[in-house]
Amino acid sequence: MELKPFRITRRRFLASSAATVATSGLYQVAPASGSSLAAARGPSRVIIDTDPGVDDALALLLAMRSPELKIEAITPVAGNVPLELTLPNALRMVEISGRTDIPVAAGAAGPLMRRLVTAAYAHGENGLGGAVFPEPKIRPVAEPAANLIREIVRKYPGEVTLLPIGPLTNIATALNLDSELAAMVRGIVMMGGSLSGGNITPAAEFNIYVDPEAARIVFQSGIPITMVGLDATRKTSLTEEHVRVLEVAQNPVSQAAAKIARNSINLNRERGFLVGPNMHDSLAVAGFLDPSLLTLKEYYVDVETIGELTAGETLGYSPRAGDLKRKSGTEKQDLNMSIRGSAPTLASTRISPVLRDRFVPNAKVAVDVDSPRFFDRLIGRLSGNK
């Protein structure tokens, strides 16, 4: 079958967004506290797209210790450190977890249209906070990540949730390869973005900043998205107490997690930070396992790709937020509110672009987290106590 590039029109976006809001399990009311989305329907098929990375590594270990997940593949991408480090780091976590049944496929070595910006300053030169592990013995599969993502989603249409916890280059590439793919993805639960300022620039969160063009493709794809960004993840600082619990537990996963966490805490202290590091990526995985950990609100989210000072900023629009709140009984008018682009300049004859002619949310955004319960799950799973 001939593959057509992924290009979404406004009409298709509105139709697909409305349909997915109505039908996707990710947009249902979150289960009660302590329950699990995956447990409610059996093991969930997922693909984890990642750029390990300290918090990515712990997120991978959490996922591979979670029986609620059927991990179909892990697809490393360049981000926190280059691909030549994220790929072996992912393979190391697979070996440590004893999950060599999971295929690992090398992804993109750089963003779609930009030069790679990394975060070795936060993750250490090797991506694991300086924690050293042996070279992995297992090898990645020959299939490129984007192709493998496409094959798995097509094999299980409507069943696979994508869990991207790095830049979205691999996901966007897969969507560009196959115009029908977006309609087959069950949903996306991602770590990335922010409605309250960035961590690489004042405007942008790192994962989106690295490849904003890829992020925009994903947010405009019509796939139901849960965005777990800095609004929630900034409240997940790892502590000495957490690390001590991991160090006491005598299993390979807890010992590896403790080693990475200890080195990362020391790196943070050397840089003058009083808290952290934050467990950004682990929260996205835990939020998929148990959405009741998160406070979620509906937004239309888009990504700035042009601004010199704001490239990679995620903009959340909601007619029910801020000064746009409506009085009771008029909420249905929200759907008639248009989403506009920038005002025209004096030198131009064009009018302000209407990006969406009515409000249709494309994402659930995590705006808060029950941090104690999150760490109870994370540290409990990694230590083998839960």
Coordinates of C-alpha atoms in Angstrom, one line a residue, residues 8-11 13-14 17 216 219-221 300 302 337-341 353-360 362:
I8 CA -4.2 17.5 8.7
T9 CA -6.8 20.0 7.5
R10 CA -8.9 22.2 9.9
R11 CA -12.0 20.2 9.0
F13 CA -8.8 18.1 12.9
L14 CA -12.2 19.3 14.2
S17 CA -10.9 15.8 17.8
R216 CA 3.0 20.7 16.5
F219 CA -0.7 18.1 18.8
Q220 CA -2.6 18.8 15.6
S221 CA -2.9 15.1 14.7
Y300 CA -6.7 23.3 23.0
D302 CA -0.7 24.5 20.2
M337 CA -15.4 30.9 20.3
S338 CA -12.6 31.1 17.7
I339 CA -8.9 30.7 18.3
R340 CA -6.9 33.5 16.7
G341 CA -3.3 34.0 15.6
P353 CA -5.6 34.2 11.0
V354 CA -8.4 32.1 12.6
L355 CA -6.5 29.0 13.7
R356 CA -9.6 27.2 14.8
D357 CA -13.1 28.5 14.1
R358 CA -14.5 27.0 17.3
F359 CA -13.1 25.6 20.5
V360 CA -12.4 21.9 20.5
N362 CA -7.2 18.5 21.8

